[in-house]
XYZ file of C-alpha atoms in Angstrom:
330
model
C 20.272 25.865 -49.839
C 17.814 28.823 -50.284
C 15.448 28.854 -52.228
C 15.291 24.904 -52.702
C 14.867 24.456 -48.856
C 12.339 26.411 -47.000
C 11.856 25.652 -43.504
C 8.568 27.358 -43.507
C 6.902 24.651 -45.704
C 6.771 22.586 -42.536
C 5.171 25.168 -40.433
C 2.326 26.358 -43.015
C -0.380 25.155 -40.722
C -1.259 23.184 -37.647
C -1.703 19.874 -39.453
C 1.689 19.925 -40.957
C 3.232 21.063 -37.719
C 1.801 18.272 -35.901
C 3.113 15.738 -38.545
C 6.718 16.823 -38.220
C 6.714 17.723 -34.417
C 9.761 16.293 -32.560
C 8.278 16.264 -29.188
C 4.964 15.462 -27.670
C 3.271 15.326 -24.231
C 0.787 12.914 -22.710
C -0.840 12.623 -19.405
C 1.282 9.516 -18.738
C 4.454 11.672 -18.869
C 3.373 13.530 -15.685
C 3.731 12.813 -11.924
C 1.627 14.581 -9.407
C 3.134 15.737 -6.150
C 0.563 15.541 -3.442
C 0.402 17.005 0.278
C -1.449 14.724 2.831
C -2.556 16.119 6.225
C -3.948 14.335 9.202
C -7.935 14.203 9.778
C -10.852 13.635 7.587
C -12.582 15.694 4.849
C -9.685 18.361 5.096
C -8.778 20.442 1.964
C -6.579 23.280 2.733
C -5.279 25.505 -0.206
C -1.511 26.487 0.308
C -1.500 30.288 -0.187
C 1.780 30.358 -2.172
C 0.454 27.675 -4.550
C -2.971 28.457 -5.948
C -4.889 25.319 -6.698
C -2.896 23.024 -4.735
C -3.985 21.554 -1.470
C -3.008 19.759 1.652
C -5.670 16.719 1.675
C -6.509 14.266 4.237
C -6.244 10.531 3.109
C -9.768 10.265 2.248
C -9.798 13.214 -0.126
C -6.330 12.317 -1.313
C -7.728 8.797 -2.475
C -10.582 10.484 -4.448
C -8.113 12.928 -6.194
C -6.040 10.082 -7.114
C -8.746 8.211 -8.655
C -9.392 11.453 -10.740
C -5.973 11.671 -11.800
C -5.922 8.032 -12.765
C -8.920 8.445 -15.078
C -7.081 11.479 -16.823
C -4.170 9.126 -17.514
C -1.581 10.248 -15.051
C 0.002 7.048 -13.711
C 2.143 8.230 -10.823
C 2.018 10.372 -7.682
C 4.765 11.567 -5.338
C 3.426 12.134 -2.017
C 4.588 14.202 1.131
C 3.072 14.412 4.432
C 2.562 17.338 6.828
C 3.531 16.093 10.204
C 2.330 17.270 13.511
C 4.678 19.234 15.735
C 4.385 16.734 18.465
C 5.636 13.876 16.330
C 8.798 15.848 15.328
C 12.195 15.139 16.847
C 15.984 14.973 15.757
C 15.556 11.055 15.078
C 12.824 11.025 12.642
C 11.534 7.877 14.024
C 7.912 8.807 12.909
C 9.089 8.645 9.516
C 9.192 4.598 9.934
C 5.998 4.199 12.132
C 3.978 1.475 10.415
C 0.773 3.508 11.208
C 2.234 6.765 10.390
C 0.413 9.314 8.151
C 2.577 8.356 5.040
C 2.116 4.621 5.659
C -1.456 5.057 5.875
C -1.720 7.170 2.977
C 0.145 4.698 0.819
C -2.010 1.664 1.756
C -5.093 3.769 1.104
C -4.055 5.009 -2.505
C -2.816 1.430 -3.624
C -6.245 -0.201 -2.142
C -8.346 2.299 -4.013
C -6.225 2.564 -7.178
C -3.738 -0.394 -7.620
C -2.518 0.744 -10.860
C -1.421 4.187 -9.421
C 2.391 4.145 -9.263
C 3.222 5.490 -5.777
C 6.408 7.207 -4.964
C 6.658 8.350 -1.298
C 9.430 10.936 -0.443
C 12.094 9.549 1.596
C 13.851 12.546 3.614
C 13.554 13.317 7.097
C 12.818 17.201 6.916
C 9.158 16.942 7.538
C 9.949 14.859 10.670
C 12.573 16.982 11.979
C 12.520 19.629 14.718
C 15.275 21.357 12.792
C 13.612 21.295 9.195
C 16.653 19.468 7.854
C 16.794 16.341 5.677
C 18.770 14.517 8.153
C 19.628 13.820 11.908
C 21.751 16.783 13.461
C 24.918 15.696 15.179
C 27.838 18.220 16.142
C 25.914 21.242 14.622
C 25.496 19.467 11.140
C 23.562 16.770 9.368
C 25.160 13.289 9.851
C 25.393 11.608 6.769
C 25.685 8.004 7.622
C 23.318 8.051 10.706
C 20.796 9.690 8.446
C 21.179 6.627 5.964
C 20.565 4.261 8.624
C 17.222 6.280 9.197
C 16.438 6.420 5.562
C 16.638 2.759 5.185
C 13.915 2.110 7.862
C 11.867 4.694 6.373
C 12.163 3.134 2.843
C 11.529 -0.211 3.940
C 8.296 1.075 5.883
C 7.168 2.518 2.514
C 7.634 -0.768 0.690
C 5.667 -2.665 3.381
C 2.757 -0.234 2.967
C 3.071 -0.899 -0.757
C 4.983 1.776 -2.377
C 6.161 0.764 -5.884
C 9.222 3.203 -5.783
C 10.822 5.069 -3.120
C 12.196 8.528 -3.884
C 15.142 9.647 -1.775
C 15.318 13.530 -1.773
C 17.860 14.034 0.950
C 21.192 14.068 -0.941
C 23.187 12.018 1.626
C 26.196 10.387 -0.008
C 25.952 6.747 -0.503
C 22.182 6.677 0.638
C 21.030 4.813 -2.949
C 23.372 1.833 -2.178
C 22.098 1.710 1.468
C 18.515 1.796 0.341
C 19.010 -0.827 -2.401
C 20.707 -3.134 0.026
C 18.172 -2.497 2.818
C 15.290 -3.061 0.514
C 16.728 -6.196 -1.010
C 17.465 -7.506 2.549
C 13.845 -6.887 3.543
C 12.483 -8.863 0.563
C 11.368 -5.784 -1.478
C 13.888 -6.179 -4.476
C 11.065 -5.154 -6.860
C 10.581 -1.908 -5.216
C 12.463 0.656 -7.328
C 14.434 3.776 -6.520
C 13.977 7.210 -7.885
C 16.764 9.067 -6.719
C 16.851 12.878 -6.493
C 20.489 12.840 -7.980
C 20.906 16.498 -8.978
C 18.992 18.409 -6.377
C 20.113 21.901 -6.222
C 20.182 24.244 -3.340
C 17.603 26.638 -4.992
C 15.422 29.392 -3.929
C 12.669 27.866 -6.001
C 11.447 25.660 -3.164
C 9.977 28.370 -0.926
C 6.243 27.468 -1.519
C 6.735 23.724 -1.197
C 8.464 24.386 2.371
C 5.364 26.314 3.074
C 3.221 23.516 2.261
C 4.964 21.211 4.646
C 6.387 23.689 7.349
C 9.727 21.955 6.560
C 12.194 24.887 6.424
C 15.231 24.946 8.420
C 14.700 26.631 11.646
C 16.684 29.664 12.797
C 19.162 28.335 15.088
C 22.891 29.605 15.246
C 24.078 26.080 16.280
C 22.965 24.430 12.961
C 23.257 25.184 9.356
C 20.776 27.878 8.116
C 20.077 26.337 4.762
C 20.675 22.878 3.163
C 23.749 23.939 1.054
C 25.998 21.306 2.828
C 24.160 18.629 1.040
C 22.053 19.959 -1.783
C 24.076 20.890 -4.836
C 25.658 24.429 -5.797
C 23.705 25.672 -8.480
C 26.942 27.009 -10.122
C 27.942 23.385 -10.883
C 27.412 21.305 -14.028
C 29.790 18.580 -14.114
C 28.994 17.736 -10.418
C 25.252 16.822 -11.479
C 26.625 14.327 -14.045
C 28.736 12.779 -11.414
C 26.023 12.545 -8.826
C 23.669 11.085 -11.450
C 26.289 8.355 -12.652
C 27.271 7.634 -8.953
C 23.452 6.965 -8.063
C 23.005 4.787 -11.202
C 26.013 2.688 -10.039
C 24.581 2.416 -6.460
C 21.307 0.905 -8.031
C 19.017 3.817 -8.923
C 16.382 2.876 -11.343
C 15.632 6.557 -12.182
C 17.432 9.642 -11.509
C 15.829 13.263 -11.047
C 17.044 16.778 -11.865
C 15.463 19.394 -9.603
C 14.421 22.220 -10.349
C 13.346 22.130 -13.979
C 13.128 25.095 -16.103
C 16.141 26.874 -14.907
C 18.148 23.479 -15.177
C 17.429 22.341 -18.595
C 20.952 22.262 -19.532
C 21.728 19.866 -16.620
C 18.728 17.654 -17.642
C 20.209 17.331 -21.183
C 23.648 16.621 -19.600
C 22.225 14.012 -17.328
C 19.853 12.302 -20.110
C 23.219 11.997 -22.248
C 25.119 10.457 -19.484
C 23.003 7.777 -18.084
C 21.201 4.638 -19.124
C 18.017 5.031 -17.007
C 14.784 7.200 -17.170
C 15.312 10.821 -16.178
C 12.693 12.712 -14.128
C 12.459 16.259 -13.676
C 10.735 18.158 -10.930
C 8.991 21.281 -12.238
C 9.187 22.765 -8.650
C 6.789 24.965 -6.650
C 8.403 28.281 -7.224
C 8.132 27.699 -10.989
C 4.520 26.803 -10.571
C 3.991 29.824 -8.205
C 5.452 32.192 -10.733
C 3.336 31.335 -13.400
C 0.183 31.386 -11.222
C 1.079 34.832 -10.108
C 1.899 36.418 -13.467
C -1.275 34.959 -15.233
C -3.366 36.136 -12.339
C -2.106 39.744 -13.277
C -2.692 39.229 -16.746
C 0.992 39.393 -17.661
C 1.027 35.830 -19.290
C -1.367 33.487 -20.780
C -1.523 30.734 -18.133
C -2.256 27.633 -20.381
C 0.175 28.639 -22.986
C 3.092 29.142 -20.749
C 2.292 25.939 -18.882
C 2.080 23.760 -21.709
C 5.482 25.523 -23.318
C 7.398 24.889 -20.139
C 6.236 21.181 -19.871
C 6.995 20.613 -23.439
C 10.612 22.246 -22.961
C 11.333 19.891 -20.087
C 10.180 16.883 -22.043
C 12.216 18.284 -25.118
C 15.440 18.599 -23.022
C 15.175 14.992 -22.024
C 12.926 14.115 -19.227
C 11.040 10.795 -19.207
C 8.807 11.853 -16.463
C 7.790 15.214 -15.309
C 6.962 15.722 -11.771
C 4.602 18.810 -11.708
C 1.879 20.607 -9.921
C 0.412 21.279 -13.348
C -0.092 17.512 -14.133
C -3.830 17.712 -13.641
C -4.508 21.008 -15.437
C -2.249 19.903 -18.166
C -3.892 16.490 -18.510
C -7.288 18.025 -18.717
C -6.073 20.582 -21.437
C -4.561 17.603 -23.302
C -7.656 15.404 -23.149
C -9.482 18.420 -24.836
Protein backbone atom coordinates (compact mmCIF):
# COMPACT_ATOMS: atom_id res chain seq x y z
CA UNK A 1 0.00 0.00 0.00
CA UNK A 2 1.10 3.59 -0.60
CA UNK A 3 3.63 4.87 0.45
CA UNK A 4 5.34 1.56 1.32
CA UNK A 5 4.99 0.32 -2.27
CA UNK A 6 5.93 2.81 -4.96
CA UNK A 7 5.89 1.40 -8.46
CA UNK A 8 8.11 4.19 -9.73
CA UNK A 9 11.11 2.82 -7.78
CA UNK A 10 11.41 0.13 -10.45
CA UNK A 11 11.23 2.70 -13.26
CA UNK A 12 13.88 5.12 -11.98
CA UNK A 13 16.37 4.64 -14.84
CA UNK A 14 17.07 2.38 -17.81
CA UNK A 15 19.35 0.10 -15.82
CA UNK A 16 16.70 -0.81 -13.25
CA UNK A 17 14.01 -0.98 -15.96
CA UNK A 18 16.13 -3.49 -17.88
CA UNK A 19 16.66 -5.60 -14.74
CA UNK A 20 12.96 -6.06 -14.11
CA UNK A 21 11.73 -6.11 -17.72
CA UNK A 22 9.32 -9.00 -18.21
CA UNK A 23 9.69 -9.42 -21.97
CA UNK A 24 12.74 -9.24 -24.22
CA UNK A 25 13.39 -9.40 -27.94
CA UNK A 26 16.26 -10.97 -29.84
CA UNK A 27 16.90 -11.58 -33.57
CA UNK A 28 16.11 -15.27 -33.05
CA UNK A 29 12.52 -14.26 -32.26
CA UNK A 30 12.03 -13.21 -35.89
CA UNK A 31 11.21 -14.93 -39.15
CA UNK A 32 11.64 -12.91 -42.35
CA UNK A 33 9.05 -13.30 -45.16
CA UNK A 34 10.80 -13.24 -48.56
CA UNK A 35 9.45 -12.86 -52.10
CA UNK A 36 11.26 -14.70 -54.89
CA UNK A 37 11.16 -13.89 -58.60
CA UNK A 38 12.39 -15.57 -61.76
CA UNK A 39 15.67 -14.52 -63.37
CA UNK A 40 19.09 -13.43 -62.17
CA UNK A 41 20.27 -10.27 -60.44
CA UNK A 42 16.64 -9.17 -60.01
CA UNK A 43 15.71 -6.86 -57.14
CA UNK A 44 12.40 -5.02 -57.48
CA UNK A 45 10.97 -2.98 -54.62
CA UNK A 46 7.30 -3.50 -53.84
CA UNK A 47 5.69 -0.03 -54.03
CA UNK A 48 3.28 -0.58 -51.13
CA UNK A 49 6.03 -2.08 -48.95
CA UNK A 50 9.04 0.27 -48.94
CA UNK A 51 12.26 -1.61 -48.25
CA UNK A 52 10.83 -5.00 -49.22
CA UNK A 53 11.83 -6.56 -52.54
CA UNK A 54 11.12 -9.38 -54.91
CA UNK A 55 14.53 -10.95 -55.47
CA UNK A 56 15.84 -13.58 -57.84
CA UNK A 57 17.29 -16.68 -56.22
CA UNK A 58 20.91 -15.51 -56.44
CA UNK A 59 20.16 -12.30 -54.54
CA UNK A 60 17.81 -14.10 -52.17
CA UNK A 61 20.68 -16.36 -51.11
CA UNK A 62 22.89 -13.32 -50.38
CA UNK A 63 20.13 -11.76 -48.31
CA UNK A 64 19.60 -14.99 -46.38
CA UNK A 65 23.28 -15.11 -45.48
CA UNK A 66 23.08 -11.51 -44.18
CA UNK A 67 20.00 -12.39 -42.13
CA UNK A 68 21.74 -15.40 -40.63
CA UNK A 69 24.75 -13.27 -39.67
CA UNK A 70 22.37 -10.93 -37.85
CA UNK A 71 21.01 -13.82 -35.77
CA UNK A 72 17.76 -14.44 -37.68
CA UNK A 73 17.20 -18.16 -37.94
CA UNK A 74 14.07 -18.60 -40.06
CA UNK A 75 12.67 -17.41 -43.39
CA UNK A 76 9.16 -17.84 -44.76
CA UNK A 77 9.35 -17.84 -48.57
CA UNK A 78 6.85 -17.02 -51.31
CA UNK A 79 7.23 -17.06 -55.08
CA UNK A 80 6.01 -14.73 -57.84
CA UNK A 81 4.77 -17.17 -60.46
CA UNK A 82 4.72 -16.36 -64.18
CA UNK A 83 1.23 -15.98 -65.62
CA UNK A 84 1.81 -18.74 -68.16
CA UNK A 85 2.38 -21.24 -65.33
CA UNK A 86 -0.93 -20.53 -63.58
CA UNK A 87 -4.00 -22.73 -63.97
CA UNK A 88 -6.82 -24.11 -61.82
CA UNK A 89 -4.97 -27.26 -60.72
CA UNK A 90 -1.91 -25.61 -59.19
CA UNK A 91 0.30 -28.30 -60.68
CA UNK A 92 3.30 -25.95 -60.95
CA UNK A 93 3.28 -25.90 -57.13
CA UNK A 94 4.78 -29.39 -57.00
CA UNK A 95 7.10 -29.13 -59.98
CA UNK A 96 10.42 -30.43 -58.62
CA UNK A 97 12.19 -27.82 -60.77
CA UNK A 98 9.77 -25.02 -59.94
CA UNK A 99 10.87 -21.65 -58.61
CA UNK A 100 10.01 -22.49 -55.00
CA UNK A 101 11.83 -25.80 -55.10
CA UNK A 102 14.90 -24.22 -56.69
CA UNK A 103 14.89 -21.50 -54.05
CA UNK A 104 14.69 -23.96 -51.16
CA UNK A 105 17.62 -25.97 -52.50
CA UNK A 106 19.71 -22.85 -53.08
CA UNK A 107 19.06 -21.41 -49.61
CA UNK A 108 19.82 -24.68 -47.84
CA UNK A 109 22.98 -25.20 -49.87
CA UNK A 110 24.30 -21.72 -49.08
CA UNK A 111 23.10 -21.46 -45.48
CA UNK A 112 22.33 -24.90 -44.01
CA UNK A 113 21.54 -23.48 -40.57
CA UNK A 114 18.69 -21.29 -41.80
CA UNK A 115 15.26 -22.78 -41.11
CA UNK A 116 13.27 -22.60 -44.35
CA UNK A 117 9.47 -22.57 -44.14
CA UNK A 118 7.92 -22.34 -47.63
CA UNK A 119 4.34 -21.22 -48.02
CA UNK A 120 1.86 -23.99 -48.83
CA UNK A 121 -1.15 -22.55 -50.67
CA UNK A 122 -2.25 -22.46 -54.28
CA UNK A 123 -3.06 -18.76 -54.71
CA UNK A 124 0.28 -17.82 -56.39
CA UNK A 125 -0.32 -20.64 -58.88
CA UNK A 126 -4.05 -20.11 -59.46
CA UNK A 127 -5.58 -18.30 -62.40
CA UNK A 128 -8.33 -17.28 -59.98
CA UNK A 129 -6.11 -16.00 -57.15
CA UNK A 130 -7.69 -18.35 -54.63
CA UNK A 131 -5.91 -20.64 -52.18
CA UNK A 132 -7.41 -23.74 -53.71
CA UNK A 133 -8.97 -25.42 -56.72
CA UNK A 134 -12.23 -23.94 -57.97
CA UNK A 135 -15.06 -26.42 -58.52
CA UNK A 136 -18.73 -25.53 -58.97
CA UNK A 137 -18.09 -21.88 -58.19
CA UNK A 138 -16.26 -22.34 -54.89
CA UNK A 139 -12.96 -23.57 -53.47
CA UNK A 140 -13.06 -27.36 -53.27
CA UNK A 141 -11.72 -28.35 -49.87
CA UNK A 142 -10.73 -31.99 -50.36
CA UNK A 143 -9.40 -31.64 -53.90
CA UNK A 144 -7.28 -28.74 -52.68
CA UNK A 145 -5.92 -30.86 -49.82
CA UNK A 146 -4.78 -33.46 -52.34
CA UNK A 147 -2.84 -30.77 -54.19
CA UNK A 148 -1.37 -29.33 -50.99
CA UNK A 149 0.06 -32.71 -50.02
CA UNK A 150 1.89 -32.94 -53.34
CA UNK A 151 3.15 -29.39 -52.86
CA UNK A 152 4.38 -30.02 -49.30
CA UNK A 153 6.16 -33.24 -50.21
CA UNK A 154 7.95 -31.47 -53.07
CA UNK A 155 9.10 -28.80 -50.59
CA UNK A 156 10.39 -31.47 -48.24
CA UNK A 157 12.24 -33.17 -51.08
CA UNK A 158 13.91 -29.85 -51.87
CA UNK A 159 15.11 -29.51 -48.26
CA UNK A 160 12.47 -27.49 -46.37
CA UNK A 161 12.63 -27.78 -42.60
CA UNK A 162 8.96 -26.94 -42.12
CA UNK A 163 6.00 -26.50 -44.42
CA UNK A 164 3.66 -23.59 -43.72
CA UNK A 165 0.09 -24.22 -44.92
CA UNK A 166 -1.67 -20.85 -45.18
CA UNK A 167 -4.71 -22.04 -47.14
CA UNK A 168 -7.21 -22.62 -44.27
CA UNK A 169 -8.72 -25.78 -45.78
CA UNK A 170 -10.41 -28.08 -43.27
CA UNK A 171 -8.36 -31.14 -42.34
CA UNK A 172 -5.28 -30.17 -44.29
CA UNK A 173 -2.83 -30.50 -41.39
CA UNK A 174 -3.70 -34.16 -40.91
CA UNK A 175 -3.47 -34.80 -44.64
CA UNK A 176 -0.08 -33.07 -44.81
CA UNK A 177 1.25 -34.97 -41.81
CA UNK A 178 0.15 -38.28 -43.29
CA UNK A 179 1.57 -37.37 -46.71
CA UNK A 180 4.94 -36.22 -45.36
CA UNK A 181 5.29 -39.31 -43.18
CA UNK A 182 4.37 -41.64 -46.02
CA UNK A 183 7.05 -40.00 -48.17
CA UNK A 184 9.69 -40.50 -45.46
CA UNK A 185 9.71 -36.92 -44.15
CA UNK A 186 8.54 -37.52 -40.62
CA UNK A 187 11.06 -34.96 -39.33
CA UNK A 188 9.76 -32.13 -41.53
CA UNK A 189 7.56 -29.97 -39.35
CA UNK A 190 4.27 -28.19 -39.96
CA UNK A 191 3.71 -24.57 -38.99
CA UNK A 192 0.00 -24.18 -39.54
CA UNK A 193 -1.74 -20.88 -40.20
CA UNK A 194 -4.44 -21.89 -37.74
CA UNK A 195 -6.20 -18.59 -37.02
CA UNK A 196 -5.85 -16.74 -40.31
CA UNK A 197 -8.48 -14.06 -40.56
CA UNK A 198 -10.09 -12.64 -43.69
CA UNK A 199 -8.36 -9.32 -43.19
CA UNK A 200 -7.98 -6.12 -45.18
CA UNK A 201 -4.40 -5.88 -43.85
CA UNK A 202 -3.13 -8.24 -46.58
CA UNK A 203 -3.37 -5.79 -49.48
CA UNK A 204 0.36 -5.06 -49.99
CA UNK A 205 1.19 -8.78 -49.84
CA UNK A 206 -1.20 -9.48 -52.69
CA UNK A 207 0.46 -6.69 -54.67
CA UNK A 208 3.79 -8.42 -54.11
CA UNK A 209 2.63 -11.74 -55.54
CA UNK A 210 -0.24 -10.63 -57.79
CA UNK A 211 -2.37 -13.14 -55.91
CA UNK A 212 -5.61 -11.31 -55.17
CA UNK A 213 -8.85 -13.08 -56.20
CA UNK A 214 -9.82 -12.16 -59.75
CA UNK A 215 -13.00 -10.25 -60.51
CA UNK A 216 -15.23 -13.02 -61.77
CA UNK A 217 -18.92 -13.23 -60.95
CA UNK A 218 -18.84 -17.04 -61.10
CA UNK A 219 -16.43 -17.46 -58.16
CA UNK A 220 -16.11 -15.90 -54.68
CA UNK A 221 -14.88 -12.31 -54.81
CA UNK A 222 -12.89 -12.75 -51.59
CA UNK A 223 -11.54 -15.46 -49.28
CA UNK A 224 -14.22 -15.32 -46.59
CA UNK A 225 -15.49 -18.85 -47.25
CA UNK A 226 -12.23 -20.27 -45.87
CA UNK A 227 -10.41 -17.53 -43.94
CA UNK A 228 -11.89 -16.63 -40.56
CA UNK A 229 -14.44 -13.95 -39.72
CA UNK A 230 -12.59 -11.24 -37.79
CA UNK A 231 -15.57 -10.92 -35.41
CA UNK A 232 -14.83 -14.38 -33.98
CA UNK A 233 -12.65 -15.33 -31.02
CA UNK A 234 -13.69 -18.79 -29.85
CA UNK A 235 -13.41 -20.11 -33.40
CA UNK A 236 -9.69 -19.27 -33.38
CA UNK A 237 -9.09 -21.42 -30.32
CA UNK A 238 -11.04 -24.26 -31.88
CA UNK A 239 -9.02 -24.04 -35.12
CA UNK A 240 -5.71 -24.00 -33.25
CA UNK A 241 -6.61 -26.95 -31.04
CA UNK A 242 -7.81 -28.88 -34.09
CA UNK A 243 -4.55 -28.27 -35.94
CA UNK A 244 -2.48 -29.39 -32.95
CA UNK A 245 -4.57 -32.55 -32.72
CA UNK A 246 -3.96 -33.16 -36.43
CA UNK A 247 -0.19 -32.87 -35.97
CA UNK A 248 0.82 -29.20 -36.24
CA UNK A 249 4.18 -28.49 -34.59
CA UNK A 250 3.47 -24.75 -34.44
CA UNK A 251 0.33 -22.71 -34.91
CA UNK A 252 -0.01 -19.18 -36.27
CA UNK A 253 -2.25 -16.21 -35.64
CA UNK A 254 -2.51 -13.74 -38.54
CA UNK A 255 -2.62 -10.67 -38.57
CA UNK A 256 -0.68 -9.46 -35.54
CA UNK A 257 -1.26 -6.16 -33.73
CA UNK A 258 -5.03 -6.01 -34.24
CA UNK A 259 -5.35 -9.61 -33.00
CA UNK A 260 -3.26 -9.69 -29.80
CA UNK A 261 -6.28 -10.85 -27.80
CA UNK A 262 -6.39 -13.91 -30.06
CA UNK A 263 -2.65 -14.48 -29.66
CA UNK A 264 -3.03 -14.67 -25.88
CA UNK A 265 -6.12 -16.89 -26.07
CA UNK A 266 -4.38 -19.32 -28.42
CA UNK A 267 -1.19 -19.27 -26.33
CA UNK A 268 -3.19 -20.21 -23.26
CA UNK A 269 -4.98 -23.02 -25.10
CA UNK A 270 -2.21 -24.91 -26.92
CA UNK A 271 1.00 -26.64 -25.87
CA UNK A 272 3.01 -25.85 -29.01
CA UNK A 273 4.85 -22.65 -30.04
CA UNK A 274 2.66 -19.83 -31.34
CA UNK A 275 3.82 -17.83 -34.36
CA UNK A 276 2.36 -14.41 -35.10
CA UNK A 277 2.43 -12.83 -38.57
CA UNK A 278 2.98 -9.09 -38.38
CA UNK A 279 1.51 -8.61 -41.82
CA UNK A 280 2.14 -6.40 -44.83
CA UNK A 281 -0.58 -3.86 -44.09
CA UNK A 282 0.72 -3.37 -40.55
CA UNK A 283 4.21 -2.86 -41.97
CA UNK A 284 3.00 -0.44 -44.65
CA UNK A 285 1.07 1.70 -42.17
CA UNK A 286 4.16 2.29 -40.03
CA UNK A 287 6.28 3.06 -43.09
CA UNK A 288 3.74 5.53 -44.45
CA UNK A 289 3.26 7.32 -41.14
CA UNK A 290 7.02 7.50 -40.54
CA UNK A 291 7.63 8.91 -44.03
CA UNK A 292 5.23 11.73 -43.20
CA UNK A 293 6.91 12.40 -39.89
CA UNK A 294 3.80 11.43 -37.92
CA UNK A 295 5.45 8.59 -35.97
CA UNK A 296 8.98 7.64 -34.92
CA UNK A 297 9.70 4.62 -37.13
CA UNK A 298 12.12 2.70 -34.93
CA UNK A 299 10.25 3.31 -31.69
CA UNK A 300 6.92 2.20 -33.15
CA UNK A 301 8.53 -0.81 -34.84
CA UNK A 302 10.12 -2.05 -31.63
CA UNK A 303 7.05 -1.31 -29.53
CA UNK A 304 4.79 -3.34 -31.80
CA UNK A 305 7.23 -6.26 -31.96
CA UNK A 306 7.63 -6.24 -28.18
CA UNK A 307 3.86 -6.19 -27.72
CA UNK A 308 3.44 -9.18 -30.03
CA UNK A 309 6.06 -11.08 -28.02
CA UNK A 310 4.44 -10.01 -24.74
CA UNK A 311 1.08 -11.31 -25.94
CA UNK A 312 2.54 -14.80 -26.27
CA UNK A 313 4.38 -15.15 -29.57
CA UNK A 314 7.25 -17.64 -29.66
CA UNK A 315 8.15 -16.51 -33.18
CA UNK A 316 7.23 -13.34 -35.08
CA UNK A 317 7.06 -13.39 -38.85
CA UNK A 318 7.68 -9.76 -39.74
CA UNK A 319 8.90 -7.63 -42.62
CA UNK A 320 10.74 -5.61 -39.97
CA UNK A 321 12.93 -8.60 -39.02
CA UNK A 322 16.15 -7.31 -40.59
CA UNK A 323 15.71 -3.70 -39.45
CA UNK A 324 14.83 -4.81 -35.92
CA UNK A 325 17.76 -7.23 -35.76
CA UNK A 326 20.18 -4.49 -36.82
CA UNK A 327 18.75 -2.18 -34.16
CA UNK A 328 19.01 -4.88 -31.49
CA UNK A 329 22.63 -5.57 -32.47
CA UNK A 330 23.44 -1.93 -31.78
